[in-house]
Coordinates of C-alpha atoms in Angstrom, one line a residue:
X98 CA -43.4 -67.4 -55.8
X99 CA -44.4 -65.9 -52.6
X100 CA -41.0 -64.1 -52.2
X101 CA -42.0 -62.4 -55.5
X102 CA -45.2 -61.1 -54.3
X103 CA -44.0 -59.7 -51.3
X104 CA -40.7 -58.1 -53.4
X105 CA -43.1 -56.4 -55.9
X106 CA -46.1 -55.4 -53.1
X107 CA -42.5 -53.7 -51.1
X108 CA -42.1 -52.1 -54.1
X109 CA -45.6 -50.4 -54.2
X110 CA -45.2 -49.3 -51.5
X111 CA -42.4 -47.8 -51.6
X112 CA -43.6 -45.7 -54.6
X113 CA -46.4 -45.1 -52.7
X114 CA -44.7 -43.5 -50.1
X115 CA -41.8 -42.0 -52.1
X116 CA -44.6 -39.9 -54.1
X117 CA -45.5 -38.7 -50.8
X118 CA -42.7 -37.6 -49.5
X119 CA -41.7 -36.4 -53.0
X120 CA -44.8 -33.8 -52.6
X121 CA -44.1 -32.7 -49.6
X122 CA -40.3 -32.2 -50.0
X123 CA -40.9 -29.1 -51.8
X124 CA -42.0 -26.6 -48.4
X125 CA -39.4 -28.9 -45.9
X126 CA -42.1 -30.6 -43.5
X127 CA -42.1 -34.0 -44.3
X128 CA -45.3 -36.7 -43.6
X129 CA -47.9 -33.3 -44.1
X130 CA -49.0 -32.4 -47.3
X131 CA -50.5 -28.7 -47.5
X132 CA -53.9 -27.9 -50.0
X133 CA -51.5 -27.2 -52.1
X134 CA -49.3 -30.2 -52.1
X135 CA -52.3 -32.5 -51.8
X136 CA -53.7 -30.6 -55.1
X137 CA -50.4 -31.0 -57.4
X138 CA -50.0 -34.7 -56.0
X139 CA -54.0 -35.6 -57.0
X140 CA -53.5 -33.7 -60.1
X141 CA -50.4 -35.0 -61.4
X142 CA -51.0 -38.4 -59.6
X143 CA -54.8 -39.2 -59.7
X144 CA -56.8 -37.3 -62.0
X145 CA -59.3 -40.0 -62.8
X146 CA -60.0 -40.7 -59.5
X147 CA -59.9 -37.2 -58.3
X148 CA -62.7 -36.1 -61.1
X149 CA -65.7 -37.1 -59.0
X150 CA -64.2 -36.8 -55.3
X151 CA -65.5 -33.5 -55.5
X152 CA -63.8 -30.3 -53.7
X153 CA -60.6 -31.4 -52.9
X154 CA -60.5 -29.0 -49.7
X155 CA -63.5 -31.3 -48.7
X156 CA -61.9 -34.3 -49.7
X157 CA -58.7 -33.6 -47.5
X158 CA -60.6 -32.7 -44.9
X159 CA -63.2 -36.0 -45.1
X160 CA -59.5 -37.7 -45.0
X161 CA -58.8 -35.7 -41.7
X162 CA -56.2 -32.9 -41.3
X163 CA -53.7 -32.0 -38.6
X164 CA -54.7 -28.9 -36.3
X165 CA -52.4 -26.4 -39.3
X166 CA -54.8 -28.1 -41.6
X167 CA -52.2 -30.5 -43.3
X168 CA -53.0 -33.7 -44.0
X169 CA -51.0 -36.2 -42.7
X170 CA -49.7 -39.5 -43.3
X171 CA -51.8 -41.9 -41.5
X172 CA -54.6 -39.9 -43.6
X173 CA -52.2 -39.9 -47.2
X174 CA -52.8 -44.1 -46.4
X175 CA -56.4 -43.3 -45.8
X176 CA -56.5 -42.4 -49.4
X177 CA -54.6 -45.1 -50.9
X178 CA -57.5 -47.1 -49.1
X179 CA -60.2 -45.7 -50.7
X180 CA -58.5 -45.4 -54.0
X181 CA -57.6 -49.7 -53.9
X182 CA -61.6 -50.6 -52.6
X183 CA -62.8 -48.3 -55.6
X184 CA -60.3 -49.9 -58.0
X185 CA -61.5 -53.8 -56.4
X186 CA -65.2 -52.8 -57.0
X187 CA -64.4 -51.9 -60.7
X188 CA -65.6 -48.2 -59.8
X189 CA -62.6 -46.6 -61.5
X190 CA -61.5 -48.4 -64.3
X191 CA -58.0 -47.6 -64.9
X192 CA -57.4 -45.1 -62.8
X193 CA -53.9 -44.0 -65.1

């Protein structure tokens, strides 16, 4: 049983981290994701969860941005953080 968990938690977050990279394929610099990228990934990815967050300028930089203003990986997981407490304490719903 335990083997399962971990086989479909790898897969998670794989997908996790292939939508990333997916997004920022399309300008070549891989691990950032521009306002741009970040907006078509949140869009396309998380519009529930995106509805109340706000500005999404503000909401990249509240995640932290490199000095080109990219956010980067470490803060991509940052995200996915705040997304799964939200999701635990029932504040989202389903988030589909």
């Amino acid at each position: 049983m335990a083997s399962e968990d971990v086989s479909e938690m790898k897969m998670a977050i794989d997908k996790i981290v292939s939508i990333l990279l997916v997004h920022t394929a399309a300008e070549g610099k891989k691990e950032t994701l521009t306002a741009g990228q970040f907006k078509a990934l949140v869009n396309k990815q998380l519009p529930n969860f995106m509805k109340d967050a706000g500005d999404l300028e503000e909401k990249m930089r509240s995640l932290g941005t490199d000095s080109d203003g990219e956010l980067e990986f470490t803060s991509y997981w940052k995200l996915m953080t705040e997304i799964s407490k939200k999701l635990k304490e029932g504040e989202l719903g389903n988030i589909k």
